[in-house]
CSV table of C-alpha atoms in Angstrom, one decimal:
chain,number,residue,atom,x,y,z
F,639,UNK,CA,95.2,201.9,73.8
F,640,UNK,CA,98.8,201.2,72.9
F,641,UNK,CA,101.1,198.8,74.6
F,642,UNK,CA,104.6,199.0,76.0
F,643,UNK,CA,106.8,196.5,77.7
F,644,UNK,CA,108.7,197.7,80.8
F,645,UNK,CA,110.9,195.4,82.8
F,646,UNK,CA,109.3,192.3,81.2
F,647,UNK,CA,105.9,193.3,82.5
F,648,UNK,CA,103.2,193.9,79.9
F,649,UNK,CA,101.6,197.3,80.6
F,650,UNK,CA,98.8,199.2,78.9
F,651,UNK,CA,99.3,202.9,78.4
F,652,UNK,CA,96.7,205.6,77.6
F,653,UNK,CA,97.5,206.9,74.1
F,654,UNK,CA,96.8,210.5,75.1
F,655,UNK,CA,99.6,210.4,77.7
F,656,UNK,CA,101.9,209.1,75.0
F,657,UNK,CA,100.8,211.8,72.6
F,658,UNK,CA,101.7,214.6,75.1
F,659,UNK,CA,105.3,213.4,74.8
F,660,UNK,CA,105.5,214.9,71.3
F,661,UNK,CA,102.5,217.2,70.6
F,662,UNK,CA,102.9,220.9,71.1
F,663,UNK,CA,106.7,220.4,71.0
F,664,UNK,CA,106.4,218.3,74.1
F,665,UNK,CA,105.0,221.2,76.2
F,666,UNK,CA,102.9,218.8,78.3
F,667,UNK,CA,105.3,215.9,78.4
F,668,UNK,CA,105.1,214.1,81.7
F,669,UNK,CA,101.7,215.5,82.6
F,670,UNK,CA,99.4,212.7,83.7
F,671,UNK,CA,100.4,209.3,84.9
F,672,UNK,CA,99.8,205.7,84.0
F,673,UNK,CA,97.8,203.3,86.1
F,674,UNK,CA,96.8,199.6,86.2
F,675,UNK,CA,93.9,198.7,83.8
F,676,UNK,CA,90.5,199.5,85.2
F,677,UNK,CA,87.1,198.1,84.5
F,678,UNK,CA,85.0,199.7,81.8
F,679,UNK,CA,81.9,199.0,84.0
F,680,UNK,CA,80.5,196.5,86.5
F,681,UNK,CA,77.6,194.2,86.0
F,682,UNK,CA,76.5,192.9,89.5
F,683,UNK,CA,75.0,189.5,88.9
F,684,UNK,CA,73.6,188.9,92.4
F,685,UNK,CA,71.2,191.4,93.9
F,686,UNK,CA,68.1,191.0,96.2
F,687,UNK,CA,65.2,193.4,96.1
F,688,UNK,CA,62.0,193.6,98.2
F,689,UNK,CA,58.9,195.7,98.4
F,690,UNK,CA,58.7,196.7,94.8
F,691,UNK,CA,55.2,196.4,93.2
F,692,UNK,CA,55.1,199.1,90.5
F,693,UNK,CA,57.4,200.5,87.8
F,694,UNK,CA,57.6,203.8,89.6
F,695,UNK,CA,58.8,202.0,92.8
F,696,UNK,CA,61.4,200.1,90.8
F,697,UNK,CA,62.7,203.2,89.0
F,698,UNK,CA,62.9,204.9,92.4
F,699,UNK,CA,65.1,202.1,93.7
F,700,UNK,CA,67.3,202.0,90.7
F,701,UNK,CA,67.7,205.8,90.6
F,702,UNK,CA,68.8,205.8,94.3
F,703,UNK,CA,71.2,203.0,93.8
F,704,UNK,CA,72.8,204.3,90.6
F,705,UNK,CA,72.9,207.9,91.7
F,706,UNK,CA,75.7,206.8,94.0
F,707,UNK,CA,77.3,203.8,92.4
F,708,UNK,CA,77.3,204.9,88.8
F,709,UNK,CA,80.2,207.1,89.9
F,710,UNK,CA,82.0,203.8,90.6
F,711,UNK,CA,81.2,202.4,87.2
F,712,UNK,CA,78.2,200.3,88.1
F,713,UNK,CA,76.4,199.6,84.8
F,714,UNK,CA,73.8,196.9,85.4
F,715,UNK,CA,72.3,194.9,88.3
F,716,UNK,CA,70.6,191.5,88.0
F,717,UNK,CA,67.7,191.5,90.4
F,718,UNK,CA,66.0,188.5,92.0
F,719,UNK,CA,62.2,188.3,91.6
F,720,UNK,CA,60.2,185.9,93.9
F,721,UNK,CA,56.6,186.5,92.9
F,722,UNK,CA,54.5,186.4,89.7
F,723,UNK,CA,53.3,189.9,90.4
F,724,UNK,CA,56.9,191.1,89.8
F,725,UNK,CA,57.1,189.7,86.3
F,726,UNK,CA,55.5,192.4,84.2
F,727,UNK,CA,57.0,195.2,86.2
F,728,UNK,CA,60.5,193.7,86.0
F,729,UNK,CA,60.1,192.7,82.4
F,730,UNK,CA,58.8,196.0,81.2
F,731,UNK,CA,61.5,198.0,83.1
F,732,UNK,CA,64.4,195.8,82.1
F,733,UNK,CA,63.3,196.0,78.4
F,734,UNK,CA,63.4,199.8,78.6
F,735,UNK,CA,66.3,200.4,81.0
F,736,UNK,CA,69.8,199.0,80.5
F,737,UNK,CA,70.5,199.3,84.2
F,738,UNK,CA,68.7,196.1,85.2
F,739,UNK,CA,67.9,192.6,84.3
F,740,UNK,CA,66.2,189.9,86.5
F,741,UNK,CA,66.1,186.3,87.5
F,742,UNK,CA,63.5,184.1,89.2
F,743,UNK,CA,63.9,182.5,92.6
F,744,UNK,CA,62.1,179.2,93.0
F,745,UNK,CA,62.1,177.6,96.5
F,746,UNK,CA,63.3,174.0,96.9
F,747,UNK,CA,59.7,172.8,97.6
F,748,UNK,CA,58.0,174.6,94.6
F,749,UNK,CA,59.4,173.4,91.3
F,750,UNK,CA,56.7,175.4,89.5
F,751,UNK,CA,57.2,174.8,85.7
F,752,UNK,CA,54.2,177.0,84.9
F,753,UNK,CA,55.6,179.9,86.8
F,754,UNK,CA,59.0,179.5,85.2
F,755,UNK,CA,57.3,179.5,81.8
F,756,UNK,CA,55.6,182.8,82.5
F,757,UNK,CA,58.8,184.3,83.7
F,758,UNK,CA,60.6,183.2,80.5
F,759,UNK,CA,57.8,184.9,78.4
F,760,UNK,CA,58.4,188.1,80.4
F,761,UNK,CA,62.2,188.1,79.7
F,762,UNK,CA,63.7,186.4,82.7
F,763,UNK,CA,67.5,186.0,82.4
F,764,UNK,CA,68.1,183.1,84.8
F,765,UNK,CA,67.0,181.1,87.8
F,766,UNK,CA,67.9,181.5,91.5
F,767,UNK,CA,68.1,178.5,93.8
F,768,UNK,CA,69.0,178.5,97.5
F,769,UNK,CA,69.7,175.6,99.9
F,770,UNK,CA,69.1,177.7,103.1
F,771,UNK,CA,65.9,176.1,104.1
F,772,UNK,CA,67.3,172.6,103.4
F,773,UNK,CA,70.2,173.4,105.7
F,774,UNK,CA,67.7,174.5,108.3
F,775,UNK,CA,66.0,171.1,108.1
F,776,UNK,CA,63.0,172.0,106.0
F,777,UNK,CA,63.7,169.8,103.1
F,778,UNK,CA,65.6,166.8,101.8
F,779,UNK,CA,69.2,167.6,100.6
F,780,UNK,CA,68.7,165.6,97.4
F,781,UNK,CA,65.3,167.2,96.4
F,782,UNK,CA,67.0,168.7,93.3
F,783,UNK,CA,67.3,165.2,91.8
F,784,UNK,CA,63.5,164.6,91.7
F,785,UNK,CA,61.6,164.3,88.5
F,786,UNK,CA,59.8,167.7,89.1
F,787,UNK,CA,63.1,169.5,89.3
F,788,UNK,CA,64.5,167.6,86.3
F,789,UNK,CA,61.6,169.2,84.4
F,790,UNK,CA,62.6,172.6,85.6
F,791,UNK,CA,66.3,172.1,84.7
F,792,UNK,CA,65.3,170.9,81.2
F,793,UNK,CA,63.3,174.1,80.7
F,794,UNK,CA,66.2,176.2,81.9
F,795,UNK,CA,68.5,174.2,79.6
F,796,UNK,CA,66.2,174.7,76.6
F,797,UNK,CA,65.8,178.4,77.4
F,798,UNK,CA,69.6,178.9,77.5
F,799,UNK,CA,69.6,180.7,80.8
F,800,UNK,CA,71.9,180.1,83.8
F,801,UNK,CA,71.2,179.2,87.4
F,802,UNK,CA,72.6,181.2,90.3
F,803,UNK,CA,72.7,178.6,93.1
F,804,UNK,CA,73.5,179.1,96.7
F,805,UNK,CA,74.6,175.5,97.3
F,806,UNK,CA,76.7,175.4,100.5
F,807,UNK,CA,77.4,177.5,103.6
F,808,UNK,CA,80.7,177.8,105.5
F,809,UNK,CA,80.8,176.7,109.1
F,810,UNK,CA,82.3,179.1,111.7
F,811,UNK,CA,81.9,182.8,112.1
F,812,UNK,CA,82.7,185.3,109.4
F,813,UNK,CA,82.6,188.8,111.0
F,814,UNK,CA,84.8,190.5,108.4
F,815,UNK,CA,82.0,190.8,105.9
F,816,UNK,CA,79.1,190.5,108.3
F,817,UNK,CA,78.5,186.7,108.2
F,818,UNK,CA,76.9,185.1,111.2
F,819,UNK,CA,78.2,182.0,113.1
F,820,UNK,CA,77.2,178.7,111.4
F,821,UNK,CA,74.5,180.5,109.4
F,822,UNK,CA,71.6,178.1,108.5
F,823,UNK,CA,73.4,175.1,109.9
F,824,UNK,CA,72.9,176.1,113.5
F,825,UNK,CA,69.1,175.9,113.0
F,826,UNK,CA,69.3,172.6,111.1
F,827,UNK,CA,71.4,170.9,113.7
F,828,UNK,CA,68.8,171.5,116.3
F,829,UNK,CA,66.3,169.6,114.1
F,830,UNK,CA,68.6,166.6,113.5
F,831,UNK,CA,70.2,167.6,110.2
F,832,UNK,CA,73.1,165.3,109.6
F,833,UNK,CA,74.0,165.8,106.0
F,834,UNK,CA,77.0,168.0,105.1
F,835,UNK,CA,78.2,170.7,102.7
F,836,UNK,CA,79.9,168.0,100.7
F,837,UNK,CA,76.6,166.2,100.4
F,838,UNK,CA,74.9,169.3,99.1
F,839,UNK,CA,77.8,170.0,96.7
F,840,UNK,CA,77.6,166.5,95.3
F,841,UNK,CA,73.9,166.9,94.6
F,842,UNK,CA,74.6,170.0,92.6
F,843,UNK,CA,77.4,168.3,90.7
F,844,UNK,CA,75.1,165.5,89.8
F,845,UNK,CA,72.7,168.1,88.3
F,846,UNK,CA,75.6,169.4,86.3
F,847,UNK,CA,76.4,165.9,85.0
F,848,UNK,CA,72.7,165.3,84.0
F,849,UNK,CA,72.5,168.7,82.2
F,850,UNK,CA,76.0,169.3,80.8
F,851,UNK,CA,74.8,172.2,78.6
F,852,UNK,CA,73.1,174.1,81.5
F,853,UNK,CA,75.3,176.7,83.2
F,854,UNK,CA,75.4,177.0,87.0
F,855,UNK,CA,76.9,179.9,88.9
F,856,UNK,CA,78.0,178.8,92.4
F,857,UNK,CA,77.2,181.7,94.7
F,858,UNK,CA,80.0,182.8,97.2
F,859,UNK,CA,82.5,180.6,95.4
F,860,UNK,CA,80.7,177.5,96.8
F,861,UNK,CA,82.5,178.3,100.1
F,862,UNK,CA,85.5,176.2,98.9
F,863,UNK,CA,89.1,177.3,98.4
F,864,UNK,CA,91.0,178.0,95.1
F,865,UNK,CA,92.5,174.5,94.7
F,866,UNK,CA,89.1,172.8,95.0
F,867,UNK,CA,87.5,175.3,92.6
F,868,UNK,CA,90.3,174.7,90.1
F,869,UNK,CA,89.6,170.9,90.1
F,870,UNK,CA,85.9,171.6,89.8
F,871,UNK,CA,86.4,173.9,86.9
F,872,UNK,CA,88.5,171.4,85.1
F,873,UNK,CA,85.9,168.6,85.5
F,874,UNK,CA,82.7,170.7,85.0
F,875,UNK,CA,82.8,173.0,82.0
F,876,UNK,CA,79.3,174.3,82.8
F,877,UNK,CA,80.3,175.5,86.3
F,878,UNK,CA,80.9,179.2,87.2
F,879,UNK,CA,81.2,181.2,90.4
F,880,UNK,CA,80.3,184.7,91.5
F,881,UNK,CA,82.6,186.9,93.6
F,882,UNK,CA,80.1,187.7,96.4
F,883,UNK,CA,81.1,187.5,100.1
F,884,UNK,CA,84.4,185.8,99.7
F,885,UNK,CA,86.1,188.2,97.3
F,886,UNK,CA,85.8,191.2,99.6
F,887,UNK,CA,88.1,193.9,101.0
F,888,UNK,CA,87.1,196.7,103.3
F,889,UNK,CA,87.9,200.3,102.5
F,890,UNK,CA,91.4,200.7,104.0
F,891,UNK,CA,92.5,197.1,103.8
F,892,UNK,CA,95.0,195.5,101.5
F,893,UNK,CA,95.2,191.9,100.4
F,894,UNK,CA,98.5,190.3,101.4
F,895,UNK,CA,100.9,190.1,98.5
F,896,UNK,CA,101.3,186.4,98.7
F,897,UNK,CA,97.5,186.0,98.6
F,898,UNK,CA,97.2,188.5,95.8
F,899,UNK,CA,99.6,186.5,93.7
F,900,UNK,CA,97.7,183.3,94.3
F,901,UNK,CA,94.4,185.0,93.5
F,902,UNK,CA,95.8,186.8,90.5
F,903,UNK,CA,96.9,183.4,89.1
F,904,UNK,CA,93.6,181.8,89.8
F,905,UNK,CA,91.5,184.5,88.3
F,906,UNK,CA,93.7,184.8,85.3
F,907,UNK,CA,93.6,181.1,84.6
F,908,UNK,CA,89.8,180.9,85.0
F,909,UNK,CA,88.9,184.3,83.7
F,910,UNK,CA,85.9,182.9,81.7
F,911,UNK,CA,84.3,181.3,84.8
F,912,UNK,CA,84.1,184.1,87.3
F,913,UNK,CA,81.2,186.7,87.5
F,914,UNK,CA,81.2,189.8,89.6
F,915,UNK,CA,78.5,189.7,92.2
F,916,UNK,CA,77.9,191.3,95.6
F,917,UNK,CA,74.7,189.8,97.1
F,918,UNK,CA,73.5,193.3,97.7
F,919,UNK,CA,70.0,194.1,98.9
F,920,UNK,CA,68.1,197.0,97.2
F,921,UNK,CA,65.2,198.4,99.1
F,922,UNK,CA,62.5,201.1,98.5
F,923,UNK,CA,63.5,202.5,101.9
F,924,UNK,CA,66.7,203.8,100.2
F,925,UNK,CA,70.3,202.8,100.9
F,926,UNK,CA,72.9,203.7,103.5
F,927,UNK,CA,76.6,204.0,103.3
F,928,UNK,CA,76.8,200.4,104.6
F,929,UNK,CA,74.9,199.2,101.6
F,930,UNK,CA,77.0,201.1,99.1
F,931,UNK,CA,80.2,199.8,100.8
F,932,UNK,CA,78.9,196.3,100.3
F,933,UNK,CA,79.3,196.9,96.6
F,934,UNK,CA,82.5,198.8,96.8
F,935,UNK,CA,84.2,196.2,99.0
F,936,UNK,CA,83.7,193.6,96.3
F,937,UNK,CA,84.9,196.0,93.5
F,938,UNK,CA,87.9,196.9,95.6
F,939,UNK,CA,88.9,193.3,96.0
F,940,UNK,CA,88.9,192.7,92.3
F,941,UNK,CA,90.9,195.8,91.5
F,942,UNK,CA,93.5,195.0,94.2
F,943,UNK,CA,94.4,191.8,92.2
F,944,UNK,CA,95.9,194.0,89.4
F,945,UNK,CA,94.5,191.9,86.6
F,946,UNK,CA,95.3,192.5,82.9
F,947,UNK,CA,92.8,194.4,80.9
F,948,UNK,CA,91.1,191.5,79.2
F,949,UNK,CA,90.7,189.4,82.3
F,950,UNK,CA,89.3,192.4,84.3
F,951,UNK,CA,86.7,193.1,81.6
F,952,UNK,CA,85.5,189.5,81.6
F,953,UNK,CA,85.1,189.4,85.4
F,954,UNK,CA,83.6,192.9,85.8
F,955,UNK,CA,81.0,192.5,83.1
F,956,UNK,CA,81.8,190.3,80.1
F,957,UNK,CA,81.0,186.9,81.6
F,958,UNK,CA,77.6,188.2,82.9
F,959,UNK,CA,76.8,189.6,79.5
F,960,UNK,CA,77.6,186.2,78.0
F,961,UNK,CA,75.8,184.0,80.4
F,962,UNK,CA,72.7,186.1,81.1
F,963,UNK,CA,72.4,187.5,77.5
F,964,UNK,CA,72.9,191.1,78.7
F,965,UNK,CA,73.7,193.6,76.0
F,966,UNK,CA,77.0,195.4,76.1
F,967,UNK,CA,76.8,198.8,77.6
F,968,UNK,CA,78.1,202.2,76.6
F,969,UNK,CA,81.0,203.0,79.0
F,970,UNK,CA,80.9,206.8,78.3
F,971,UNK,CA,81.6,208.7,81.5
F,972,UNK,CA,80.0,211.9,82.7
F,973,UNK,CA,81.0,214.6,85.2
F,974,UNK,CA,84.3,214.1,86.9
F,975,UNK,CA,84.4,210.3,86.9
F,976,UNK,CA,87.0,209.9,84.1
F,977,UNK,CA,87.8,206.7,82.1
C-alpha cells in the first residue's frame, strides 16, 4: 500500500485505486473509494469446546464455524481442552489444519504436572486457569501460590507458552453482552466467601513477580478499567489482556465518540499487549446466529476504534501469533469477500 497525508491525518490508500487515476487515460478515475485499514484476519485466542472425541467430530465443528465466520476473516481459533483424551485429537488436527490451535485447562485443585507434560508433548500452545470455583467458595483464593502450582508455572515458563487466566469477575449485572448478576460471587457469598476481586488480582500479580518471563493473558481485561490496566502494563511487562466480553458492540450500536477516542489512545499505546478473543463456545450441535454474533460483536468493537494498520494487525492476529507460537496465515480471500 502507499500512503498519503490528508488534513494532518495519516491515511493508507489502496494502490489500485490510485492507479486508476492515471491508467487508461484516467477512464476509471474516481471509481472505488478508500476506507479505514481493516484486519488481514482474526485469531480468536479464547474459545471453549465440548463434546468432541474424534478427529471427524472436531473437523465437523471447525467446518461449521468457519463456513460462516471465514467470510468475516476469521483465520484461527485457540480451543480449550480439558481432558487427556482430547490431546491426540487436538494435537493431530492442529498440526494438519491451520484453523485451530489449543490450550489446556487445569482446575485450581488439580495442578497435574504429568498431565501438562503430556499436553506439551502433543503440541499444546498454552494453559487456561479460571477462578470461578474459588469465587464460589470451593477453594482458597491463594492456592496459586502453593509449591504444586509453582511447579506448574515453572514448566509453563520453560515451555515458553502463555497462560490465559480468568482472574476476577465484575460485580453487578451485565445484560448488554449476556452477563449474569454477580456471576460466581453470588454463590460464594452464600458459603461465607469474604475475599475480594482485589485479593484475587494480587495473587495473580504475585505469580507474575515470581515468574517474570512467563506471560499471562488476563481474560476479560481483568474486569478493570483503562487507567488501572495502564498502570498494570507499566509495572508488569509479562501481562497481557484479551478483548472478550468487555470490548463488545452489538450489530447496530456505535461506541460514543469520546469513549472511542479514549479506547483508541489506550489500544494504540498498548498495541503489543492486547489479544483478540471472544470467549465463544463451539459445539458439535452446530451454531446459531447468536453464536456467530458473539464473534462479530467483538470484531465490530475493534473495527469501530479506527486503529492504524499496524496496531490493528497486532490486535487482530499478530500478538496471538507471537505469544502462542501460531504461524502467520495466508490472507488470500475467496468468493465475494474482498481484501
